Amino acid sequence: MKARKELLTAVWLAAGLIVLPQAGWTLADTGEIEKFIRARIEIGETMSKFMREQGGMDRSVENMRKMETDINAMVAEILGKYGMTIEEYRERSPKVFANEAEVNAFLEANPDLKKRYEVLPLHQAPERRGPPRE
């Protein structure tokens, strides 16, 4: 159970779905905000579907490693469509999503995206800061 919990935490962190505050935030332009919101939605929806499909899977260390590899490949493919790598997304997403007013304004102007964004797991989980607890 601990390995599954750590993997799930790593998945969401790796996907950039939990925004951690960082110093030196900069404002993002609307095009960048749209790109990051669309990527976050697609990653969140893909990961939710993937985790539902894995529900009855054996949680051995070997299977957990395979899941991690599969997840990284899926996230890399999604981000590639938006011209980003996982590393670029991890670095830039906290800065982009830090400007809540701009993000909210974009979502208000795009109600279809807003609905999809608001049901992502990051909006249903308590805020976390720092590394996962043991």
Backbone as JSON, one array per atom type, in Angstrom:
{
  "sequence": "MKARKELLTAVWLAAGLIVLPQAGWTLADTGEIEKFIRARIEIGETMSKFMREQGGMDRSVENMRKMETDINAMVAEILGKYGMTIEEYRERSPKVFANEAEVNAFLEANPDLKKRYEVLPLHQAPERRGPPRE",
  "N": [[0.83, -1.19, 0.0], [1.97, 1.22, 0.77], [3.87, 1.61, -1.25], [2.22, 1.96, -3.46], [0.9, 4.32, -2.75], [3.06, 6.1, -2.66], [3.83, 5.97, -5.34], [1.55, 7.04, -6.62], [1.58, 9.63, -5.58], [4.01, 10.47, -6.64], [3.36, 10.34, -9.33], [1.43, 12.39, -9.7], [2.94, 14.59, -8.91], [5.02, 14.42, -10.76], [3.64, 14.87, -13.07], [3.05, 17.42, -12.73], [0.77, 18.27, -11.49], [0.26, 19.07, -8.97], [0.67, 22.06, -7.67], [3.43, 23.62, -6.47], [4.54, 26.24, -4.41], [6.95, 28.58, -5.54], [9.84, 30.64, -5.41], [10.35, 33.69, -7.22], [8.38, 33.84, -9.21], [6.97, 34.4, -12.43], [4.88, 36.28, -14.62], [2.62, 34.76, -16.91], [1.9, 34.7, -20.42], [-1.28, 34.9, -22.2], [-1.42, 32.94, -24.22], [0.46, 31.09, -23.31], [-0.68, 30.38, -20.87], [-3.03, 29.15, -21.77], [-1.93, 26.95, -23.14], [-0.68, 25.54, -21.02], [-2.88, 25.01, -19.35], [-4.5, 23.43, -21.02], [-2.73, 21.28, -21.4], [-2.48, 20.39, -18.74], [-5.11, 19.58, -18.21], [-5.43, 17.51, -20.1], [-3.42, 15.73, -19.25], [-4.33, 15.17, -16.62], [-6.87, 13.99, -17.14], [-6.06, 11.77, -18.65], [-4.42, 10.42, -16.8], [-6.27, 9.84, -14.78], [-8.02, 8.09, -16.11], [-6.18, 6.05, -16.74], [-5.44, 5.17, -14.13], [-7.89, 4.2, -13.21], [-8.19, 2.04, -14.93], [-6.14, 0.46, -14.0], [-6.99, -0.52, -11.65], [-7.45, -3.25, -10.59], [-4.97, -4.32, -10.69], [-2.05, -6.2, -9.85], [0.02, -5.08, -7.29], [2.82, -5.31, -7.26], [6.37, -4.67, -6.88], [7.64, -4.78, -9.35], [5.48, -4.41, -11.17], [4.71, -1.87, -10.37], [6.9, -0.35, -11.12], [6.73, -0.68, -13.87], [4.32, 0.62, -14.32], [5.09, 3.23, -13.64], [6.95, 3.76, -15.67], [5.24, 3.59, -17.89], [3.49, 5.69, -17.32], [5.22, 7.92, -17.33], [5.89, 7.86, -20.05], [3.38, 8.37, -21.23], [2.81, 10.94, -20.23], [4.98, 12.37, -21.29], [4.4, 12.12, -24.01], [1.96, 13.52, -24.21], [2.76, 16.12, -23.37], [4.61, 16.63, -25.37], [2.97, 17.17, -27.54], [2.31, 19.73, -26.98], [4.63, 21.03, -27.27], [6.5, 20.75, -25.2], [8.75, 19.4, -22.7], [8.83, 17.0, -19.99], [10.48, 17.99, -17.99], [10.61, 20.75, -18.64], [7.93, 21.42, -18.26], [7.59, 20.85, -15.53], [9.29, 22.77, -14.44], [8.26, 25.24, -15.36], [5.43, 25.26, -14.94], [4.59, 25.86, -12.17], [5.05, 28.59, -12.11], [3.41, 29.56, -14.13], [0.82, 28.8, -13.24], [0.72, 30.2, -10.89], [-0.33, 32.72, -11.1], [-3.24, 33.19, -10.28], [-5.41, 34.84, -10.9], [-5.17, 35.37, -13.66], [-5.31, 32.76, -14.67], [-7.88, 32.03, -13.78], [-9.39, 33.96, -15.17], [-8.94, 33.16, -17.8], [-10.14, 30.61, -17.71], [-12.8, 31.3, -17.1], [-13.49, 32.52, -19.47], [-13.57, 30.36, -21.09], [-15.67, 28.14, -20.77], [-16.05, 25.37, -21.28], [-13.5, 24.25, -20.97], [-13.09, 25.03, -18.36], [-14.93, 23.45, -16.89], [-13.84, 20.88, -17.27], [-11.33, 21.27, -16.14], [-11.89, 21.83, -13.45], [-12.7, 19.39, -12.39], [-10.49, 17.87, -12.13], [-8.21, 15.75, -10.31], [-6.44, 17.27, -8.69], [-7.93, 19.35, -7.7], [-9.55, 18.18, -5.91], [-8.09, 17.09, -3.93], [-6.4, 17.57, -0.76], [-4.27, 20.42, -0.29], [-0.8, 20.01, -0.77], [2.45, 20.3, 0.5], [5.89, 20.13, 0.01], [7.88, 17.09, 0.34], [6.39, 13.75, -0.05], [4.78, 12.28, 2.78], [5.89, 9.76, 5.07]],
  "CA": [[0.0, 0.0, 0.0], [2.86, 2.36, 0.84], [4.47, 1.79, -2.58], [1.18, 2.53, -4.34], [0.68, 5.7, -2.33], [4.23, 6.86, -3.1], [3.78, 6.07, -6.79], [0.5, 7.98, -6.98], [2.09, 10.96, -5.26], [5.04, 10.77, -7.64], [2.69, 10.55, -10.62], [0.83, 13.72, -9.75], [4.01, 15.57, -8.87], [5.73, 14.35, -12.03], [2.79, 15.46, -14.09], [2.91, 18.85, -12.44], [-0.61, 18.54, -11.13], [0.21, 19.72, -7.67], [1.51, 23.24, -7.82], [4.16, 24.0, -5.27], [5.01, 27.61, -4.56], [8.39, 28.78, -5.77], [10.22, 32.05, -5.47], [10.69, 34.18, -8.54], [7.32, 33.62, -10.19], [6.79, 35.42, -13.45], [3.58, 36.2, -15.25], [2.57, 34.04, -18.18], [0.97, 35.32, -21.36], [-2.5, 34.12, -22.38], [-1.11, 31.75, -25.01], [1.14, 30.14, -22.45], [-1.68, 29.91, -19.91], [-3.88, 28.2, -22.47], [-1.14, 25.74, -23.4], [-0.49, 24.81, -19.77], [-4.18, 24.53, -18.87], [-4.88, 22.31, -21.88], [-1.84, 20.16, -21.08], [-2.84, 19.88, -17.41], [-6.38, 18.87, -18.35], [-5.19, 16.26, -20.82], [-2.66, 14.85, -18.36], [-5.21, 14.75, -15.53], [-7.87, 13.05, -17.66], [-5.36, 10.54, -19.04], [-3.98, 9.71, -15.6], [-7.46, 9.32, -14.1], [-8.44, 6.92, -16.88], [-5.15, 5.03, -16.56], [-5.52, 4.63, -12.78], [-9.11, 3.38, -13.14], [-7.9, 0.8, -15.65], [-5.16, -0.31, -13.23], [-7.61, -0.82, -10.37], [-7.29, -4.6, -10.07], [-3.62, -4.8, -10.99], [-1.14, -6.61, -8.79], [0.87, -3.93, -6.94], [4.2, -5.73, -6.99], [7.38, -3.66, -7.21], [7.85, -4.85, -10.8], [4.34, -3.76, -11.83], [4.73, -0.44, -10.05], [7.93, 0.25, -11.99], [6.18, -0.65, -15.23], [3.34, 1.71, -14.32], [5.83, 4.49, -13.64], [7.48, 3.92, -17.02], [4.1, 3.87, -18.77], [2.99, 7.04, -17.0], [6.18, 8.9, -17.86], [5.75, 7.87, -21.5], [2.12, 9.05, -21.56], [2.95, 12.37, -19.93], [5.91, 12.93, -22.28], [3.69, 12.22, -25.29], [1.0, 14.63, -24.12], [3.49, 17.39, -23.35], [5.22, 16.8, -26.69], [1.98, 17.82, -28.42], [2.3, 21.15, -26.62], [5.99, 21.54, -27.45], [7.2, 20.78, -23.92], [9.22, 18.17, -22.07], [8.41, 16.9, -18.59], [11.33, 18.9, -17.21], [10.17, 22.12, -18.9], [6.63, 21.58, -17.64], [7.81, 20.91, -14.08], [9.93, 24.04, -14.09], [7.47, 26.43, -15.71], [4.03, 25.24, -14.52], [4.28, 26.61, -10.95], [5.06, 30.02, -12.42], [2.22, 29.85, -14.94], [-0.39, 28.65, -12.43], [0.8, 31.08, -9.73], [-1.19, 33.88, -11.32], [-4.6, 32.66, -10.24], [-6.35, 35.76, -11.56], [-5.07, 35.13, -15.1], [-5.82, 31.41, -14.92], [-9.34, 32.08, -13.61], [-9.95, 34.74, -16.27], [-8.93, 32.3, -18.99], [-11.14, 29.57, -17.53], [-14.12, 31.93, -17.22], [-13.72, 32.78, -20.9], [-13.62, 29.06, -21.76], [-16.42, 27.31, -19.83], [-15.85, 23.94, -21.52], [-12.23, 23.9, -20.32], [-13.26, 25.23, -16.92], [-15.59, 22.25, -16.33], [-12.87, 19.78, -17.28], [-10.25, 21.64, -15.22], [-12.35, 21.79, -12.07], [-12.9, 18.03, -11.9], [-9.2, 17.19, -12.01], [-7.93, 15.33, -8.93], [-5.75, 18.27, -7.87], [-8.92, 20.22, -7.06], [-10.28, 17.4, -4.93], [-7.15, 16.65, -2.89], [-5.9, 18.67, 0.06], [-3.0, 20.98, -0.77], [0.39, 19.4, -0.17], [3.7, 21.05, 0.34], [7.06, 19.35, 0.38], [7.89, 15.68, -0.09], [5.35, 12.92, 0.55], [5.04, 11.79, 4.14], [6.05, 8.3, 5.17]],
  "C": [[0.88, 1.25, 0.0], [3.48, 2.65, -0.53], [3.46, 2.4, -3.53], [0.96, 4.0, -4.02], [1.83, 6.6, -2.8], [4.22, 7.03, -4.61], [2.73, 7.08, -7.23], [0.94, 9.42, -6.7], [3.12, 11.38, -6.29], [4.43, 11.07, -8.99], [2.16, 11.97, -10.7], [1.9, 14.81, -9.69], [4.75, 15.6, -10.2], [4.92, 15.0, -13.14], [2.59, 16.96, -13.85], [1.52, 19.22, -11.99], [-0.8, 19.1, -9.74], [1.19, 20.88, -7.74], [2.13, 23.6, -6.49], [4.68, 25.42, -5.43], [6.53, 27.66, -4.73], [8.65, 30.29, -5.78], [10.48, 32.43, -6.92], [9.63, 33.91, -9.59], [7.3, 34.75, -11.2], [5.43, 35.22, -14.08], [3.68, 35.46, -16.58], [1.62, 34.78, -19.12], [-0.21, 34.38, -21.58], [-2.25, 32.86, -23.18], [-0.44, 30.68, -24.18], [0.17, 29.56, -21.42], [-2.57, 28.86, -20.57], [-3.16, 26.87, -22.7], [-1.0, 24.9, -22.13], [-1.8, 24.27, -19.22], [-4.61, 23.33, -19.71], [-4.02, 21.08, -21.59], [-2.22, 19.55, -19.74], [-4.14, 19.09, -17.47], [-6.16, 17.51, -19.01], [-4.42, 15.25, -19.96], [-3.57, 14.3, -17.25], [-6.25, 13.73, -15.99], [-7.23, 11.71, -18.04], [-4.94, 9.74, -17.82], [-5.17, 9.13, -14.83], [-7.95, 8.05, -14.79], [-7.46, 5.76, -16.66], [-5.27, 4.38, -15.18], [-6.78, 3.79, -12.59], [-8.87, 2.03, -13.79], [-6.95, -0.1, -14.87], [-5.73, -0.8, -11.91], [-7.34, -2.2, -9.8], [-5.89, -5.16, -10.27], [-2.85, -5.16, -9.73], [-0.17, -5.46, -8.52], [2.28, -4.35, -6.55], [5.16, -4.61, -7.39], [7.6, -3.62, -8.72], [6.72, -4.15, -11.56], [4.31, -2.26, -11.56], [5.77, 0.28, -10.91], [7.43, 0.36, -13.41], [5.16, 0.48, -15.34], [4.04, 3.06, -14.41], [6.4, 4.78, -15.03], [6.37, 4.28, -17.99], [3.58, 5.29, -18.56], [3.92, 8.1, -17.56], [6.08, 9.0, -19.37], [4.49, 8.61, -21.94], [2.23, 10.55, -21.35], [3.88, 13.03, -20.95], [5.23, 13.1, -23.63], [2.71, 13.38, -25.29], [1.73, 15.97, -24.19], [4.18, 17.67, -24.68], [4.27, 17.47, -27.67], [1.91, 19.32, -28.17], [3.69, 21.77, -26.7], [6.8, 21.64, -26.17], [7.74, 19.41, -23.56], [8.69, 18.15, -20.64], [9.19, 17.89, -17.74], [10.89, 20.36, -17.4], [8.83, 22.39, -18.21], [6.77, 21.71, -16.12], [8.36, 22.26, -13.65], [8.99, 25.23, -14.27], [6.05, 26.43, -15.13], [3.75, 25.96, -13.2], [4.23, 28.11, -11.2], [3.81, 30.42, -13.2], [0.97, 29.82, -14.07], [-0.38, 29.53, -11.18], [-0.12, 32.29, -9.87], [-2.63, 33.4, -11.44], [-5.61, 33.55, -10.95], [-6.34, 35.53, -13.08], [-5.63, 33.75, -15.47], [-7.34, 31.42, -14.83], [-10.0, 32.86, -14.73], [-10.01, 33.9, -17.55], [-10.02, 31.24, -18.88], [-12.56, 30.12, -17.63], [-14.48, 32.19, -18.67], [-13.87, 31.49, -21.71], [-14.33, 28.05, -20.87], [-16.25, 25.8, -20.04], [-14.56, 23.46, -20.86], [-12.35, 24.03, -18.81], [-13.9, 24.0, -16.27], [-14.6, 21.09, -16.22], [-11.75, 20.03, -16.26], [-10.67, 21.44, -13.76], [-12.57, 20.39, -11.53], [-11.6, 17.24, -11.8], [-8.91, 16.86, -10.55], [-7.24, 16.39, -8.09], [-6.71, 19.2, -7.17], [-9.69, 19.5, -5.98], [-9.4, 16.95, -3.77], [-6.73, 17.83, -2.04], [-4.56, 19.15, -0.48], [-1.85, 20.33, -0.03], [1.58, 20.28, -0.44], [4.83, 20.15, 0.79], [6.92, 17.91, -0.07], [6.78, 14.89, 0.56], [5.76, 12.44, 1.93], [5.12, 10.28, 4.13], [5.01, 7.72, 6.08]]
}
